[in-house]
CSV table of C-alpha atoms and ligand atoms in Angstrom, one decimal:
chain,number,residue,atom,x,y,z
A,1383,UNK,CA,228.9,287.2,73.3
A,1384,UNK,CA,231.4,289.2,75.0
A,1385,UNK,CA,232.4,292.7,73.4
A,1386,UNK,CA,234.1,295.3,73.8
A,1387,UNK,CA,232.8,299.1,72.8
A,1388,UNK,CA,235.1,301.6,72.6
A,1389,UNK,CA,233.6,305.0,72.6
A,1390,UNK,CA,231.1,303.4,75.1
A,1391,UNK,CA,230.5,306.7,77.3
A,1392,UNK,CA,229.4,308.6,74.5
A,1393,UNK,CA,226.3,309.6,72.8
A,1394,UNK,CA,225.9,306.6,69.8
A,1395,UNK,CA,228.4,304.0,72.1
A,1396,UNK,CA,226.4,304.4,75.1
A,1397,UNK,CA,223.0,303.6,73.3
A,1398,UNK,CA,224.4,300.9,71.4
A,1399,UNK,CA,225.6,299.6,74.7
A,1400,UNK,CA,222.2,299.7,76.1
A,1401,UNK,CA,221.1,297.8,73.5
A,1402,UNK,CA,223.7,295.0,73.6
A,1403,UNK,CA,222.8,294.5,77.6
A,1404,UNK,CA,218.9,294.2,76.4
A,1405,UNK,CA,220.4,291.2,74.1
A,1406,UNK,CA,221.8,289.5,76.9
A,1407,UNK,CA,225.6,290.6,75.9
A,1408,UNK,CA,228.5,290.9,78.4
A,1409,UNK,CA,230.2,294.1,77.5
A,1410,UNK,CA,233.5,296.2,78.7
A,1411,UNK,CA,233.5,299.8,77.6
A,1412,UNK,CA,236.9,301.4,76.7
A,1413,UNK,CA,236.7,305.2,76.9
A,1414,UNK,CA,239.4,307.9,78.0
A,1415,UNK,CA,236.4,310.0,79.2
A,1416,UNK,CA,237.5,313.0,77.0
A,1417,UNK,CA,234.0,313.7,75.4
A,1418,UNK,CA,232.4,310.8,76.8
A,1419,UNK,CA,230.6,310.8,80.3
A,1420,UNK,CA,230.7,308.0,83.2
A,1421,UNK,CA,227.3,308.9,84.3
A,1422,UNK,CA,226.6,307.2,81.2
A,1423,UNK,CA,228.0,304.3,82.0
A,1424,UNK,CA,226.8,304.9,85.6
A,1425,UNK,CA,223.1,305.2,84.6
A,1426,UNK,CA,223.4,302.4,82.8
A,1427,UNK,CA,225.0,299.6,85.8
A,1428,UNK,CA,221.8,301.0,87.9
A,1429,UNK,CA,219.0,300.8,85.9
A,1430,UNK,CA,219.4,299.0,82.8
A,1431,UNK,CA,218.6,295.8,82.4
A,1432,UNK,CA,221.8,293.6,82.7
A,1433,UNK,CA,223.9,296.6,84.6
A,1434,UNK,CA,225.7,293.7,86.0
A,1435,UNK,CA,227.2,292.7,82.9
A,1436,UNK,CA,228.8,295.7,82.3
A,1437,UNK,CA,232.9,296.5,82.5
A,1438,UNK,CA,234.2,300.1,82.3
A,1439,UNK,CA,237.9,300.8,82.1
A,1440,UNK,CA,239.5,304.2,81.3
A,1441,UNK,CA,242.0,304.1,78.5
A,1442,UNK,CA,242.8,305.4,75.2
A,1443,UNK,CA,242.3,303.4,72.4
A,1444,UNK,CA,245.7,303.5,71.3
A,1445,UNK,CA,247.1,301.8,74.0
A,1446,UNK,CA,246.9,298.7,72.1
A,1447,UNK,CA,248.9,296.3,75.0
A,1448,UNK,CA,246.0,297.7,77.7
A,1449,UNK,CA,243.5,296.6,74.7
A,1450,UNK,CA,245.1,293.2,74.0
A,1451,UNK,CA,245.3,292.5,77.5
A,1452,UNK,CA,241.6,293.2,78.1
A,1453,UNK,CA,240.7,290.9,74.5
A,1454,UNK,CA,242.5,288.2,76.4
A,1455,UNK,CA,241.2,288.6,79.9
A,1456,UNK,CA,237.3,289.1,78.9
A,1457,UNK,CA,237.4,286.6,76.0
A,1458,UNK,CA,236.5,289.5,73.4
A,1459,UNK,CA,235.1,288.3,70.3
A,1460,UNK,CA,233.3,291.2,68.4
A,1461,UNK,CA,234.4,295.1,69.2
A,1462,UNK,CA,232.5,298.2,68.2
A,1463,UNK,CA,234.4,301.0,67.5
A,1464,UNK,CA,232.7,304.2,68.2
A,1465,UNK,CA,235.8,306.4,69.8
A,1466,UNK,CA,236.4,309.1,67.6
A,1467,UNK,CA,236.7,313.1,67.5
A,1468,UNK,CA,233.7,314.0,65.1
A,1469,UNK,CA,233.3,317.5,64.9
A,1470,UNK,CA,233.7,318.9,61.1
A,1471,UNK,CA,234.7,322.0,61.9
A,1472,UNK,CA,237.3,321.1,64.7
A,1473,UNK,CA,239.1,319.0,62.2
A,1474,UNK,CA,239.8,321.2,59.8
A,1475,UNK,CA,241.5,323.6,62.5
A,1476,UNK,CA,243.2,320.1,64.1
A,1477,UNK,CA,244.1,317.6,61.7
A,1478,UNK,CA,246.2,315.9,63.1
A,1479,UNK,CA,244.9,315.5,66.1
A,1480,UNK,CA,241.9,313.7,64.1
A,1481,UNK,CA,244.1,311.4,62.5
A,1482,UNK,CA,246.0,310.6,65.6
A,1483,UNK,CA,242.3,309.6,67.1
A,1484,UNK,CA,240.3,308.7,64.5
A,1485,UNK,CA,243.0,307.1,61.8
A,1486,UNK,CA,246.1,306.1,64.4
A,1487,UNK,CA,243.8,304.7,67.2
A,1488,UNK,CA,241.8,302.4,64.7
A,1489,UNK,CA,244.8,301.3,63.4
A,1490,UNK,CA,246.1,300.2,67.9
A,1491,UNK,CA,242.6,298.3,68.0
A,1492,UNK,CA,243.5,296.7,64.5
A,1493,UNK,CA,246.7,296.2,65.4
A,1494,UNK,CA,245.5,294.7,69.3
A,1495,UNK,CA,242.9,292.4,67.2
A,1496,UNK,CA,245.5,291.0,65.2
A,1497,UNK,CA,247.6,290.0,67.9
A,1498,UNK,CA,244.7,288.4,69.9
A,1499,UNK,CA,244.1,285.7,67.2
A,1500,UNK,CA,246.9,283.7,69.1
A,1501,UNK,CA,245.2,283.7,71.7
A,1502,UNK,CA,243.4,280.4,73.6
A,1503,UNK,CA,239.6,281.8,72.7
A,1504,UNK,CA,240.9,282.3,69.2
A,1505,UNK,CA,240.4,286.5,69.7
A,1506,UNK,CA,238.5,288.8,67.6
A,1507,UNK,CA,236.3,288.3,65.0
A,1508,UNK,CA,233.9,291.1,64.2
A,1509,UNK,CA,234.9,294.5,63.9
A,1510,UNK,CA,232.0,296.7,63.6
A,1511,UNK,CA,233.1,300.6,62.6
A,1512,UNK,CA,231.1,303.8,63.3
A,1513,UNK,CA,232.2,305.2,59.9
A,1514,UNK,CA,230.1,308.1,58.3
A,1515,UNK,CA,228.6,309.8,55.5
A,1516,UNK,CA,231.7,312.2,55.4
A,1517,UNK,CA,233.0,309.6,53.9
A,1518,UNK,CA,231.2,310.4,50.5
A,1519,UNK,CA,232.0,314.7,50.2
A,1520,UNK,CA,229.6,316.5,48.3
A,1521,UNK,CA,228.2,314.1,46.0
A,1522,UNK,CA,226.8,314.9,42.8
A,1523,UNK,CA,223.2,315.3,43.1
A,1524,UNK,CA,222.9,312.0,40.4
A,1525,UNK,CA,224.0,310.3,43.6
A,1526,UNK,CA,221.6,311.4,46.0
A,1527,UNK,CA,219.9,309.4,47.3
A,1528,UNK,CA,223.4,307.6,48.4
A,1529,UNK,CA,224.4,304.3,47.4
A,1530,UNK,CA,227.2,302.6,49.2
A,1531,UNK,CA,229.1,302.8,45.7
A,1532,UNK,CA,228.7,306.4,45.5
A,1533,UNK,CA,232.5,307.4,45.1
A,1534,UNK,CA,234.3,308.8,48.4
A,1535,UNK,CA,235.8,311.7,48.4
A,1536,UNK,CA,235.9,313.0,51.7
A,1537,UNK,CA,236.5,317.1,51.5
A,1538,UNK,CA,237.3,317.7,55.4
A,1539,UNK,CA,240.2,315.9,58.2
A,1540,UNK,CA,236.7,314.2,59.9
A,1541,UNK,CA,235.8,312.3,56.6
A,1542,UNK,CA,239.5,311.3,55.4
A,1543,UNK,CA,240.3,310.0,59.3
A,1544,UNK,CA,237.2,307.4,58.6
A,1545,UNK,CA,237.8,306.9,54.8
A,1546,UNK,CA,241.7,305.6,55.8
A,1547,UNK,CA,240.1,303.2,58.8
A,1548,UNK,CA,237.9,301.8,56.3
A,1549,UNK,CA,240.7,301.0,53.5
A,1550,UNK,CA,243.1,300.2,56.6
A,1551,UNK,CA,240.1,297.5,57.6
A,1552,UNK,CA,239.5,295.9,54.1
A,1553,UNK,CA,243.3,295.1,53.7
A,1554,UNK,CA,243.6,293.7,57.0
A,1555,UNK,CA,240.5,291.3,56.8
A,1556,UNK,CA,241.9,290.5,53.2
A,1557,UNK,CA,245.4,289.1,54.9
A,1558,UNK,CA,243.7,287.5,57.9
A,1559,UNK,CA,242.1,285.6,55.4
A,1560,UNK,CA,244.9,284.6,53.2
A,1561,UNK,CA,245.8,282.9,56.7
A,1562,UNK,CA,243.0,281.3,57.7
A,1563,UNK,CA,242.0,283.9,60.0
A,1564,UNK,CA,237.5,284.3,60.4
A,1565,UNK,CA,237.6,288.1,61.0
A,1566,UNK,CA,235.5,290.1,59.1
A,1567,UNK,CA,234.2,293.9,59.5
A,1568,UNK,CA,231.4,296.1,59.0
A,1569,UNK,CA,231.9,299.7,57.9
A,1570,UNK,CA,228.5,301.9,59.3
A,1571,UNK,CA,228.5,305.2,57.9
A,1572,UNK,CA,226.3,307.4,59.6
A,1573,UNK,CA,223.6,310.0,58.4
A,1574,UNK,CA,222.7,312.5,61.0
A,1575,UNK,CA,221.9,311.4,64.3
A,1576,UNK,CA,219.4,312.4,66.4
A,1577,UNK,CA,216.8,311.4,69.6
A,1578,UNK,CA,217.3,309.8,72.5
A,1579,UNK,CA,216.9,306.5,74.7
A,1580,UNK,CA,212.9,306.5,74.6
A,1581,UNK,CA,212.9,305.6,78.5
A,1582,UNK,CA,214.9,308.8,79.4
A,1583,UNK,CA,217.8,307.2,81.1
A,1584,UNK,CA,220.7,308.5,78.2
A,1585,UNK,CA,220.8,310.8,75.9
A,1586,UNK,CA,223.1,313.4,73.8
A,1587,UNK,CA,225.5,315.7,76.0
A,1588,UNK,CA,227.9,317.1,73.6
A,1589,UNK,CA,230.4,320.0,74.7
A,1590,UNK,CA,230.7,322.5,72.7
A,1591,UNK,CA,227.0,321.2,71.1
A,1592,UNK,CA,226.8,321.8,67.0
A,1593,UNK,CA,224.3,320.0,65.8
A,1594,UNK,CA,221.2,321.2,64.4
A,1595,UNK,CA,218.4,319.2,66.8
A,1596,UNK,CA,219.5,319.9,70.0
A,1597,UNK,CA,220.8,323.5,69.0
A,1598,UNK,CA,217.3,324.1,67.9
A,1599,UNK,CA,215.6,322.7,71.4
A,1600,UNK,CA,218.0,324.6,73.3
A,1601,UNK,CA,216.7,327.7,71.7
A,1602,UNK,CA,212.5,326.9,71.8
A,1603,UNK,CA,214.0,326.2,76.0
A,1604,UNK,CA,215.7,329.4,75.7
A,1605,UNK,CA,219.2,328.2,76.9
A,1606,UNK,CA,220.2,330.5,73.7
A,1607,UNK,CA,219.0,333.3,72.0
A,1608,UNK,CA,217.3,331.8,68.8
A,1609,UNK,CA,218.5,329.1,65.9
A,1610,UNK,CA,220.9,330.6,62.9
A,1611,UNK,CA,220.1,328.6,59.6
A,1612,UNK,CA,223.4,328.3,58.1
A,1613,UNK,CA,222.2,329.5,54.6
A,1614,UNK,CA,218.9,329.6,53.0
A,1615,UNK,CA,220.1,329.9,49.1
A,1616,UNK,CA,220.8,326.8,48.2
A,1617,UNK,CA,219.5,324.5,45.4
A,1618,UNK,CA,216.5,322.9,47.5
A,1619,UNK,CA,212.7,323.3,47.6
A,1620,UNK,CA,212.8,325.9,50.7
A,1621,UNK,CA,217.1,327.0,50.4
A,1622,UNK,CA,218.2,325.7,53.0
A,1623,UNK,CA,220.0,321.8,53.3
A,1624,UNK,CA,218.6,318.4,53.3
A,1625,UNK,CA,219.7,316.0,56.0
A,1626,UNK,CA,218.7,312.5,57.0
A,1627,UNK,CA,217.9,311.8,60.7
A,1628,UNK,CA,217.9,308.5,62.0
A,1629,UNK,CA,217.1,307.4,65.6
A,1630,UNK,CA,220.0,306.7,67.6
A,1631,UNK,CA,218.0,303.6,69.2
A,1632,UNK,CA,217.8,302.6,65.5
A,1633,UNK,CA,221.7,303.2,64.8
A,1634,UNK,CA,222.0,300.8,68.2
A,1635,UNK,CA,219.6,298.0,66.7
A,1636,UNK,CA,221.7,298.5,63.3
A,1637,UNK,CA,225.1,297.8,65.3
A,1638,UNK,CA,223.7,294.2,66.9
A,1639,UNK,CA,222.2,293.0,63.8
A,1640,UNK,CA,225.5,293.5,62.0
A,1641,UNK,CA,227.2,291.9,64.6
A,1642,UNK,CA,225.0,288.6,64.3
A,1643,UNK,CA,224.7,288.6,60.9
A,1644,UNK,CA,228.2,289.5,59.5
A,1645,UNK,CA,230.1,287.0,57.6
A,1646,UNK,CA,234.1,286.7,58.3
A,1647,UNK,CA,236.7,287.2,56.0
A,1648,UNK,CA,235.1,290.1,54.3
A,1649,UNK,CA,234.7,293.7,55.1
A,1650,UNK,CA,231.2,295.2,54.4
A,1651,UNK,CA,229.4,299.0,53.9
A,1652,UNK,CA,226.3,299.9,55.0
A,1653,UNK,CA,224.6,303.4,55.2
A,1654,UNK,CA,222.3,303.9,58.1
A,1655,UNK,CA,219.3,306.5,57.5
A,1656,UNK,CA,215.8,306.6,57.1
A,1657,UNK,CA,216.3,307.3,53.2
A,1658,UNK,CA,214.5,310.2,53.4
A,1659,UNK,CA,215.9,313.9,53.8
A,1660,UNK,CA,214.1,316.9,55.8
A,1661,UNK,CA,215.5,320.4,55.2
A,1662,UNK,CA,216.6,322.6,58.1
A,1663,UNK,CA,213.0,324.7,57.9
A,1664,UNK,CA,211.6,321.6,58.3
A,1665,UNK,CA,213.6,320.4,61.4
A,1666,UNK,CA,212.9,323.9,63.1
A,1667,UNK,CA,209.4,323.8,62.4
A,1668,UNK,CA,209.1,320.7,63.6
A,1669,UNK,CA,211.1,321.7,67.0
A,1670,UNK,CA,208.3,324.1,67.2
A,1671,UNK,CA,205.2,321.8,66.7
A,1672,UNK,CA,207.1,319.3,69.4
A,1673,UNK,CA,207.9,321.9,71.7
A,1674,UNK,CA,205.0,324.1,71.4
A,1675,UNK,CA,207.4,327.1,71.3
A,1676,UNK,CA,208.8,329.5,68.9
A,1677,UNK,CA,212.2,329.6,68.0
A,1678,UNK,CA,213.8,333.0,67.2
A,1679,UNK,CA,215.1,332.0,63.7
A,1680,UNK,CA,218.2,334.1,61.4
A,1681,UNK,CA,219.7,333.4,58.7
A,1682,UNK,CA,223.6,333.1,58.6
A,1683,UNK,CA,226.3,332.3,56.2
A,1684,UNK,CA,226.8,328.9,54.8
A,1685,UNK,CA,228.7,326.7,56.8
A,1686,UNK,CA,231.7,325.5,55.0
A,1687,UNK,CA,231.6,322.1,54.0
A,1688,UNK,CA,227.7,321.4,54.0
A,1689,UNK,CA,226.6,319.9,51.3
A,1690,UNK,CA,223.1,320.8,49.6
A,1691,UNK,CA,221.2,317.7,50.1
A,1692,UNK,CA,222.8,314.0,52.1
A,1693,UNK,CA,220.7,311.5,52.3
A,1694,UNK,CA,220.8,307.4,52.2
A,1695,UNK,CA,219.7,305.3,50.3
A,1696,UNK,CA,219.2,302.2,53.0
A,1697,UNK,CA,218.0,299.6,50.9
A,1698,UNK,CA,221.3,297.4,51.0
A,1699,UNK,CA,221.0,296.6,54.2
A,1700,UNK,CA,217.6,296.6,54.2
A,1701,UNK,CA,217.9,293.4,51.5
A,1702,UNK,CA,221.2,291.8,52.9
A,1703,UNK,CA,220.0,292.3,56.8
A,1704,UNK,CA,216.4,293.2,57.1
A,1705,UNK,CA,217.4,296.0,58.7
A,1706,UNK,CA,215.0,299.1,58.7
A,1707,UNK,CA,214.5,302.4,60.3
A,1708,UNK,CA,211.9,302.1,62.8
A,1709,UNK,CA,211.6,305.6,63.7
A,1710,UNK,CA,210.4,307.5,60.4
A,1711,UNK,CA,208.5,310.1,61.9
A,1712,UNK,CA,210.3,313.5,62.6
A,1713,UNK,CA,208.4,314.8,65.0
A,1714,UNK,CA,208.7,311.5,67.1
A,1715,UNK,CA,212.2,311.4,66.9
A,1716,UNK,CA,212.9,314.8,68.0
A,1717,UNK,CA,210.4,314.1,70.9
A,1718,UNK,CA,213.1,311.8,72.6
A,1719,UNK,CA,215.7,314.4,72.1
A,1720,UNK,CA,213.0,317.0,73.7
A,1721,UNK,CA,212.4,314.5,76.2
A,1722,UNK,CA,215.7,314.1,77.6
A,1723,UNK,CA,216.8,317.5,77.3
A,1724,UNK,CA,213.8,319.1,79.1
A,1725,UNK,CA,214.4,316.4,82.4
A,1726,UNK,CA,218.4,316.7,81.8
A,1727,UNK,CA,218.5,320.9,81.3
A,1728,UNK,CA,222.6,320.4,81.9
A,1729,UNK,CA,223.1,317.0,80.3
A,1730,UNK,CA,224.7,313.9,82.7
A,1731,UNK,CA,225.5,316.9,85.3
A,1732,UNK,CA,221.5,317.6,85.8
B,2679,LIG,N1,222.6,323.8,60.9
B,2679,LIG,C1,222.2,325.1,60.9
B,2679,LIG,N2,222.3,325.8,62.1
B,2679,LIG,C2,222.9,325.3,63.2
B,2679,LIG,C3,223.4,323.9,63.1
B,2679,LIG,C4,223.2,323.2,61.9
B,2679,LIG,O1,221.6,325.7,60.0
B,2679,LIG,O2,223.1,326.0,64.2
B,2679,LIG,C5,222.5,323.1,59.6
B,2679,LIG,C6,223.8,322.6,59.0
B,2679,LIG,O3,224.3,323.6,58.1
B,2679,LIG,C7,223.3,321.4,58.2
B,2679,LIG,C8,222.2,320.8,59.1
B,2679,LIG,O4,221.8,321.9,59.9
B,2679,LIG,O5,222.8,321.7,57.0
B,2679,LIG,C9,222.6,319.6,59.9
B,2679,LIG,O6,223.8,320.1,60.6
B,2679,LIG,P1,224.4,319.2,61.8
B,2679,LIG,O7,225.6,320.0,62.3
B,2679,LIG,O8,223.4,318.8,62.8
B,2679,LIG,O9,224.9,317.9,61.1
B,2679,LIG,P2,225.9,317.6,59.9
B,2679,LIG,O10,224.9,317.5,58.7
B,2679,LIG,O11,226.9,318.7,59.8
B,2679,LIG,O12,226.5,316.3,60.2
């Protein structure tokens, strides 16, 4: 199948790229480079299996007659949509520039799919979105674990600029369908990501880097001076928040088993986690045992925004797919992450 990834230089495109060579998949990667990193891309033409079979082209993803023209050229029939600012805290100082990225440039690709259904290889059918937990606010703890009913009520730009793409994508599957049109689309919303490619070749290079795994690495390394536990009074076991970590290499597996199984003419939801939460102690701790080195710990403030406790329950696509979390194991999955960061001390400029 050919498809195109947008988003494909970054950390969650770039895996589920890897992935989709492994399967045998031609792909083109759309990315405008911003955040994302050609070495990716680089890495992957040398070394993965199927490099050969991989397109790059440097544009934004609302340039929708550069898109369509690319649908038509490389016969696209599925696109994965992983482009996207996704830093809470940035989106509440730049909303607009969130939904100009997240909301606006879904709506190009929409838009460039819609267009391509003239075309001779009939164009798009499968949409597959990177949407995410965001999506669902600070549930009520009655919803936790998360259902993919759990009401959405987004409290940050992040999680509204996904919420609108997945409404925007329901109503235009709906009236592709009312004209015969086989295009269907997955919404994927995300729990917390972690880990790396087990072989070492990609990994997570994020600039400015917020997130809790690799901040904690980067202190046991000490590239900083210790790990700040954003609040250690909340309503949890140990007082400090709950958060489900799934593999990245699962999130990738996820993406193609979507992709094969979806059905056209209907948009679907599916949460991807292990369905099981560890609190921040617990990821620290386990940093340390990985490690085998202390991590200078403080406590802080509560972020704002963080909910108690997120975490998934998977089993819907676990019934409807077969899909399951392969990496359970905390420790193992922050041993990629400790893995690529120790051999890549700067990220894709090591
Ligand atoms: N966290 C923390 N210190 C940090 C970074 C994160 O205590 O330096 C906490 C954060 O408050 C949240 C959890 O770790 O409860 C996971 O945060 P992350 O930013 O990795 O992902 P998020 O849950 O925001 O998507």
């Amino acid at each position: 199948m050919s498809v195109l990834v947008t988003g494909g230089a970054g950390y969650i495109g770039s895996h589920a790229v890897q992935r989709l060579l492994a399967e045998g998949h031609d792909v083109v990667v759309v990315d405008n480079l911003f955040r994302g990193h050609l070495a990716a891309i680089d890495r992957l033409r040398q070394r993965a299996k199927g490099g050969d079979r991989l397109g790059f082209e440097r544009l934004d993803i609302g340039q929708t007659d550069a898109i369509e023209a690319i649908i038509r050229e490389r016969r696209i029939e599925t696109i994965m949509h992983f482009a996207a600012w996704t830093y809470v805290g940035e989106s509440v100082e730049k909303p607009v520039d969130y939904y100009t990225n997240n909301t606006a440039g879904s709506l190009s690709l929409i838009r460039a799919c819609e267009r391509s259904w003239s075309h001779s290889h009939g164009g798009v059918k499968r949409f597959v979105f990177s949407s995410t937990a965001a999506t669902y606010g600070e549930p009520p703890a009655e919803h936790v674990p998360i259902r993919e009913n759990c009401p959405q009520h987004p409290i940050n730009p992040y999680g509204a600029s996904k919420l609108m793409v997945e409404r925007m994508l329901i109503d235009a599957v709906s009236a592709a369908a009312r004209h015969g049109r086989n295009f269907g689309a997955a919404c994927l919303r995300y729990f917390n990501v972690a880990g790396a490619d087990r072989t070492g070749l990609i990994g997570e290079d994020h600039d400015p880097e917020t997130h809790l795994i690799p901040i904690a690495i980067q202190a046991a390394l000490g590239k900083r001076p210790g790990l700040t536990i954003f609040g250690d009074d909340y309503p949890t076991p140990d007082g400090t928040c709950i958060r489900d970590y799934v593999h990245v290499e699962d999130l990738a597996d996820a993406h193609v088993t979507v992709m094969q199984k979806m059905r056209a003419r209907e948009t679907v939801a599916y949460n991807l986690g292990i369905g099981r939460g560890y609190s921040v102690r617990e990821v620290a701790s386990a940093v340390e045992r990985v490690t085998g080195k202390p991590i200078p710990i403080t406590i802080g403030k509560r972020r704002a925004g963080d909910p108690p406790a997120l975490f998934a329950d998977p089993a819907k696509i676990r019934r409807e797919l077969g899909w399951n979390a392969g990496w359970t194991d905390l420790d193992r999955i922050i041993a990629t992450a400790w893995d690529w960061m120790r051999h890549n001390p700067d990220g894709y400029k090591s």
